[in-house]
């Protein structure tokens, strides 16, 4: 029987959990759906990630408003993917911050990515007509961007760790609490999406830099909050292992289909039951195949190319 395309048949609502990680530090996890967060400054809020639509974001904000009524000064977006950014208008933030490359990627492929992700994961797009258009950052940076939270709350440091899940991922780091929001650079018991990735750099220097912060709590892009030094190290190690197994299997295969079958066979015992594993793998292997054959930047995913790759590999 043919597998339904990507996550198009995954229509069951996920349970969302709001966790208070420290005084004024919040994470909303959702059983493998995209995670979001918020950090209180003395008299303002920083929100991290925007979900796929303003309606979905509004539901998150309603829950957050039970804890704090501070105005949202910053909305930080870890990377350009539609399910992370298209809900931005709901926040009414004064400043929308991304990495420099994220702005370039939105200009280059934001429209195509929107169509692609909507078809892959329709459930995440609650009331898609509420999206007013692409989300544009109003402040960008190349290396670090520091937000003074005021009072004795310390800094929130946004940092670029190198190319990884995309060309322009950032992490958000709270040194005072040793808490990191890692976006999709780290997943915790959820499968990786690597269709726009730079596998070799991500699995080496980029994850080394993420690990070098020494976080004791880490909120990844999907999956549960990783707690304690050991928990954080395990989430980073799992991310690296997933990448390395794929690189080993794809680099030794003679054809794209063989690469997919070998990667699936090698990853399935450990990762097959984790959210979006089957959904992601054809796109992951297609991009990695390109990368290992000299295609420097990820090709743009369109709704049409998604179907072609899916039909070739997953059916
Ligand atoms: Zn992503």
Coordinates of C-alpha atoms in Angstrom, one line a residue, residues 3-312:
X3 CA 2.3 5.6 2.1
X4 CA 0.3 8.9 2.3
X5 CA 2.3 11.9 1.2
X6 CA 4.5 13.4 3.9
X7 CA 2.3 14.3 6.9
X8 CA -0.8 14.9 4.9
X9 CA -2.7 12.1 6.7
X10 CA -1.5 13.1 10.1
X11 CA -4.5 15.0 11.3
X12 CA -4.7 14.0 15.0
X13 CA -4.4 17.0 17.4
X14 CA -1.2 16.9 19.5
X15 CA -1.3 17.7 23.2
X16 CA 0.6 20.9 24.0
X17 CA 2.4 21.3 27.3
X18 CA 3.5 24.7 28.6
X19 CA 6.5 24.4 30.9
X20 CA 8.1 27.1 33.1
X21 CA 11.8 26.3 32.8
X22 CA 12.9 29.1 35.1
X23 CA 11.5 32.3 36.5
X24 CA 10.1 34.0 33.3
X25 CA 11.3 31.4 30.9
X26 CA 8.6 29.4 29.0
X27 CA 8.5 26.5 26.5
X28 CA 5.5 25.0 24.7
X29 CA 6.2 21.5 23.5
X30 CA 3.7 19.5 21.5
X31 CA 4.6 15.8 21.1
X32 CA 6.8 16.3 18.1
X33 CA 5.1 19.3 16.6
X34 CA 7.2 22.5 16.4
X35 CA 8.1 23.9 19.8
X36 CA 8.0 27.6 20.8
X37 CA 9.1 29.6 23.7
X38 CA 9.1 33.0 25.5
X39 CA 11.5 34.8 27.8
X40 CA 10.5 37.7 30.1
X41 CA 12.5 40.8 30.3
X42 CA 12.0 43.3 33.1
X43 CA 9.2 45.1 31.2
X44 CA 8.9 43.3 27.9
X45 CA 8.7 39.8 26.4
X46 CA 10.8 38.0 23.9
X47 CA 9.0 35.3 21.9
X48 CA 10.9 32.5 20.2
X49 CA 9.3 31.1 17.0
X50 CA 6.0 32.0 15.5
X51 CA 4.2 28.7 14.5
X52 CA 2.6 28.3 11.1
X53 CA -0.4 30.7 11.2
X54 CA -1.5 33.7 13.3
X55 CA -4.4 31.6 14.6
X56 CA -2.1 28.9 15.8
X57 CA 0.2 31.5 17.3
X58 CA -2.8 33.2 19.0
X59 CA -3.6 30.0 20.8
X60 CA -0.1 29.9 22.2
X61 CA -0.2 33.5 23.2
X62 CA -3.5 32.9 25.0
X63 CA -1.8 30.3 27.1
X64 CA 1.3 32.5 27.7
X65 CA -1.0 35.4 28.8
X66 CA -2.0 33.3 31.8
X67 CA 1.6 33.9 33.0
X68 CA 2.5 37.3 31.9
X69 CA 0.9 40.4 30.4
X70 CA 4.1 42.1 29.3
X71 CA 4.2 43.6 25.8
X72 CA 6.1 41.6 23.1
X73 CA 9.2 43.7 22.1
X74 CA 11.1 40.9 20.2
X75 CA 10.0 38.0 18.1
X76 CA 13.0 35.8 17.4
X77 CA 12.8 33.3 14.5
X78 CA 15.4 30.5 14.4
X79 CA 15.2 30.0 10.7
X80 CA 13.1 30.6 7.6
X81 CA 10.8 27.5 7.5
X82 CA 7.1 28.3 7.1
X83 CA 5.9 26.4 10.1
X84 CA 8.2 28.6 12.3
X85 CA 7.5 32.0 10.9
X86 CA 4.2 32.5 9.2
X87 CA 2.3 33.1 12.4
X88 CA 4.4 36.2 13.2
X89 CA 1.7 38.8 12.7
X90 CA -0.2 37.5 15.8
X91 CA 2.7 38.7 18.1
X92 CA 2.6 42.4 17.2
X93 CA 6.3 42.5 18.1
X94 CA 8.3 45.7 17.8
X95 CA 11.2 43.9 16.3
X96 CA 11.5 40.6 14.4
X97 CA 15.0 39.2 14.6
X98 CA 16.6 36.6 12.4
X99 CA 20.0 35.7 11.0
X100 CA 21.1 37.6 7.9
X101 CA 20.8 34.5 5.8
X102 CA 17.3 33.9 6.9
X103 CA 16.2 37.2 5.4
X104 CA 17.9 36.2 2.1
X105 CA 16.3 32.8 2.1
X106 CA 12.8 34.2 2.7
X107 CA 13.4 36.5 -0.3
X108 CA 14.8 33.7 -2.4
X109 CA 12.5 30.8 -1.5
X110 CA 9.9 31.8 1.1
X111 CA 6.9 31.6 -1.3
X112 CA 7.9 28.1 -2.5
X113 CA 8.6 26.9 1.0
X114 CA 5.2 28.1 2.2
X115 CA 3.4 26.0 -0.5
X116 CA 5.6 23.0 0.1
X117 CA 5.2 23.0 3.9
X118 CA 1.4 23.6 3.7
X119 CA 1.0 20.5 1.5
X120 CA 3.4 18.4 3.6
X121 CA 1.8 19.3 7.0
X122 CA -1.6 20.8 6.5
X123 CA -2.6 20.2 10.2
X124 CA -0.1 22.8 11.4
X125 CA -1.7 25.5 9.2
X126 CA -4.7 26.4 11.4
X127 CA -6.9 28.7 9.3
X128 CA -4.3 29.3 6.6
X129 CA -6.2 32.3 5.3
X130 CA -5.2 34.2 8.4
X131 CA -1.6 34.4 7.1
X132 CA -1.1 38.0 5.8
X133 CA 1.9 37.1 3.6
X134 CA 5.6 36.3 4.1
X135 CA 7.2 37.2 7.4
X136 CA 10.1 39.8 7.0
X137 CA 12.6 40.3 9.8
X138 CA 13.2 43.9 10.9
X139 CA 16.6 43.3 12.5
X140 CA 19.2 40.7 11.3
X141 CA 22.8 39.8 12.4
X142 CA 25.7 37.7 11.2
X143 CA 27.4 36.5 14.4
X144 CA 25.7 37.4 17.7
X145 CA 22.8 39.7 18.8
X146 CA 22.5 40.4 22.5
X147 CA 19.2 41.5 24.2
X148 CA 19.6 43.0 27.7
X149 CA 16.6 41.7 29.6
X150 CA 16.8 44.4 32.2
X151 CA 16.7 44.3 36.0
X152 CA 18.8 41.4 37.2
X153 CA 17.6 39.1 34.4
X154 CA 20.8 39.1 32.5
X155 CA 21.2 38.8 28.7
X156 CA 19.6 36.8 26.0
X157 CA 22.2 36.0 23.4
X158 CA 21.2 35.0 19.9
X159 CA 24.1 33.2 18.2
X160 CA 25.0 31.8 14.8
X161 CA 26.8 28.4 15.1
X162 CA 27.4 27.8 11.4
X163 CA 25.4 26.2 8.6
X164 CA 23.2 23.3 9.7
X165 CA 19.5 22.6 9.4
X166 CA 19.5 25.6 7.0
X167 CA 22.0 28.2 5.9
X168 CA 20.9 30.6 8.6
X169 CA 19.9 29.0 11.9
X170 CA 20.3 30.8 15.2
X171 CA 20.2 29.6 18.8
X172 CA 18.9 31.6 21.8
X173 CA 21.0 31.3 24.9
X174 CA 20.2 32.4 28.5
X175 CA 23.6 32.3 30.3
X176 CA 22.1 33.1 33.7
X177 CA 19.9 30.0 33.6
X178 CA 22.0 27.9 31.2
X179 CA 18.9 27.4 29.0
X180 CA 19.1 27.1 25.2
X181 CA 16.4 27.3 22.6
X182 CA 18.1 25.5 19.7
X183 CA 15.5 25.6 16.9
X184 CA 15.8 22.7 14.5
X185 CA 19.6 22.4 15.0
X186 CA 18.8 19.9 17.8
X187 CA 15.9 17.5 18.1
X188 CA 15.0 15.6 21.2
X189 CA 13.4 12.3 20.3
X190 CA 12.0 13.6 17.1
X191 CA 13.3 12.8 13.6
X192 CA 15.5 15.4 11.9
X193 CA 14.4 17.3 8.8
X194 CA 17.5 17.9 6.6
X195 CA 16.0 18.8 3.2
X196 CA 17.6 22.2 3.3
X197 CA 20.7 21.2 5.4
X198 CA 24.4 21.2 5.2
X199 CA 25.0 17.8 6.7
X200 CA 28.8 17.8 6.9
X201 CA 29.0 21.2 8.7
X202 CA 26.0 20.5 10.9
X203 CA 27.3 17.2 12.1
X204 CA 30.7 18.6 12.9
X205 CA 31.6 22.2 13.7
X206 CA 28.0 23.5 14.1
X207 CA 26.9 21.0 16.7
X208 CA 30.3 21.4 18.4
X209 CA 29.6 25.1 18.8
X210 CA 26.0 24.3 20.0
X211 CA 27.5 21.9 22.6
X212 CA 30.2 24.4 23.6
X213 CA 27.7 26.6 25.4
X214 CA 27.3 23.9 28.1
X215 CA 23.5 24.2 28.3
X216 CA 21.8 22.4 31.2
X217 CA 18.3 22.7 29.7
X218 CA 17.7 22.6 26.0
X219 CA 14.5 23.2 24.0
X220 CA 14.9 21.7 20.5
X221 CA 12.8 22.3 17.5
X222 CA 10.6 19.4 18.2
X223 CA 10.2 16.9 21.0
X224 CA 10.5 17.1 24.8
X225 CA 12.6 19.6 26.7
X226 CA 16.1 18.0 27.3
X227 CA 17.0 18.4 31.0
X228 CA 20.3 18.3 32.8
X229 CA 23.8 18.1 31.3
X230 CA 23.3 14.5 30.4
X231 CA 19.9 15.1 28.8
X232 CA 21.3 17.9 26.6
X233 CA 24.3 15.9 25.6
X234 CA 22.0 13.0 24.7
X235 CA 19.8 15.2 22.4
X236 CA 22.9 16.6 20.7
X237 CA 24.4 13.2 20.3
X238 CA 21.2 11.8 18.9
X239 CA 21.1 14.6 16.3
X240 CA 24.7 14.0 15.3
X241 CA 24.2 10.2 15.1
X242 CA 21.1 10.6 12.8
X243 CA 23.2 12.8 10.5
X244 CA 26.2 10.5 10.5
X245 CA 24.2 7.4 9.8
X246 CA 22.6 9.1 6.9
X247 CA 25.9 10.4 5.6
X248 CA 27.5 6.9 5.8
X249 CA 24.6 5.2 4.0
X250 CA 24.1 7.8 1.3
X251 CA 27.8 8.2 0.5
X252 CA 28.2 4.5 -0.1
X253 CA 25.1 4.0 -2.3
X254 CA 25.2 3.7 -6.1
X255 CA 21.8 5.3 -6.8
X256 CA 19.4 7.7 -5.0
X257 CA 16.9 4.9 -4.5
X258 CA 19.5 2.6 -3.0
X259 CA 20.7 5.5 -0.8
X260 CA 17.1 5.9 0.5
X261 CA 16.6 2.2 1.1
X262 CA 19.9 1.9 3.0
X263 CA 19.4 5.0 5.1
X264 CA 15.9 3.8 6.0
X265 CA 17.1 0.4 7.0
X266 CA 19.9 1.8 9.1
X267 CA 17.9 4.5 10.9
X268 CA 14.6 2.7 11.3
X269 CA 15.4 0.6 14.4
X270 CA 16.4 3.6 16.5
X271 CA 14.4 6.4 14.9
X272 CA 11.5 4.8 13.0
X273 CA 8.9 5.5 15.7
X274 CA 9.8 9.1 16.3
X275 CA 7.6 11.9 14.9
X276 CA 7.9 12.7 11.2
X277 CA 10.5 10.0 10.4
X278 CA 8.8 8.7 7.3
X279 CA 7.7 12.1 6.3
X280 CA 11.3 13.6 6.3
X281 CA 13.5 10.8 5.0
X282 CA 12.9 11.1 1.3
X283 CA 13.6 14.9 1.3
X284 CA 16.6 14.3 3.6
X285 CA 18.2 11.7 1.4
X286 CA 17.5 13.8 -1.8
X287 CA 19.3 16.8 -0.3
X288 CA 22.2 14.8 1.1
X289 CA 22.6 13.0 -2.2
X290 CA 22.9 16.4 -3.9
X291 CA 25.3 17.7 -1.2
X292 CA 27.6 14.7 -1.6
X293 CA 27.6 15.1 -5.4
X294 CA 28.7 18.7 -5.3
X295 CA 25.5 20.7 -5.2
X296 CA 26.5 23.5 -2.8
X297 CA 23.2 25.1 -1.8
X298 CA 20.0 23.1 -1.3
X299 CA 17.7 23.1 -4.3
X300 CA 14.4 24.9 -3.7
X301 CA 11.5 22.6 -2.7
X302 CA 8.3 23.2 -4.5
X303 CA 5.0 21.4 -4.1
X304 CA 5.7 19.7 -7.4
X305 CA 9.3 18.6 -6.6
X306 CA 8.1 17.3 -3.2
X307 CA 5.7 14.9 -5.0
X308 CA 8.2 13.7 -7.5
X309 CA 10.8 12.9 -4.8
X310 CA 8.1 11.3 -2.6
X311 CA 6.8 9.1 -5.4
X312 CA 10.3 8.1 -6.5

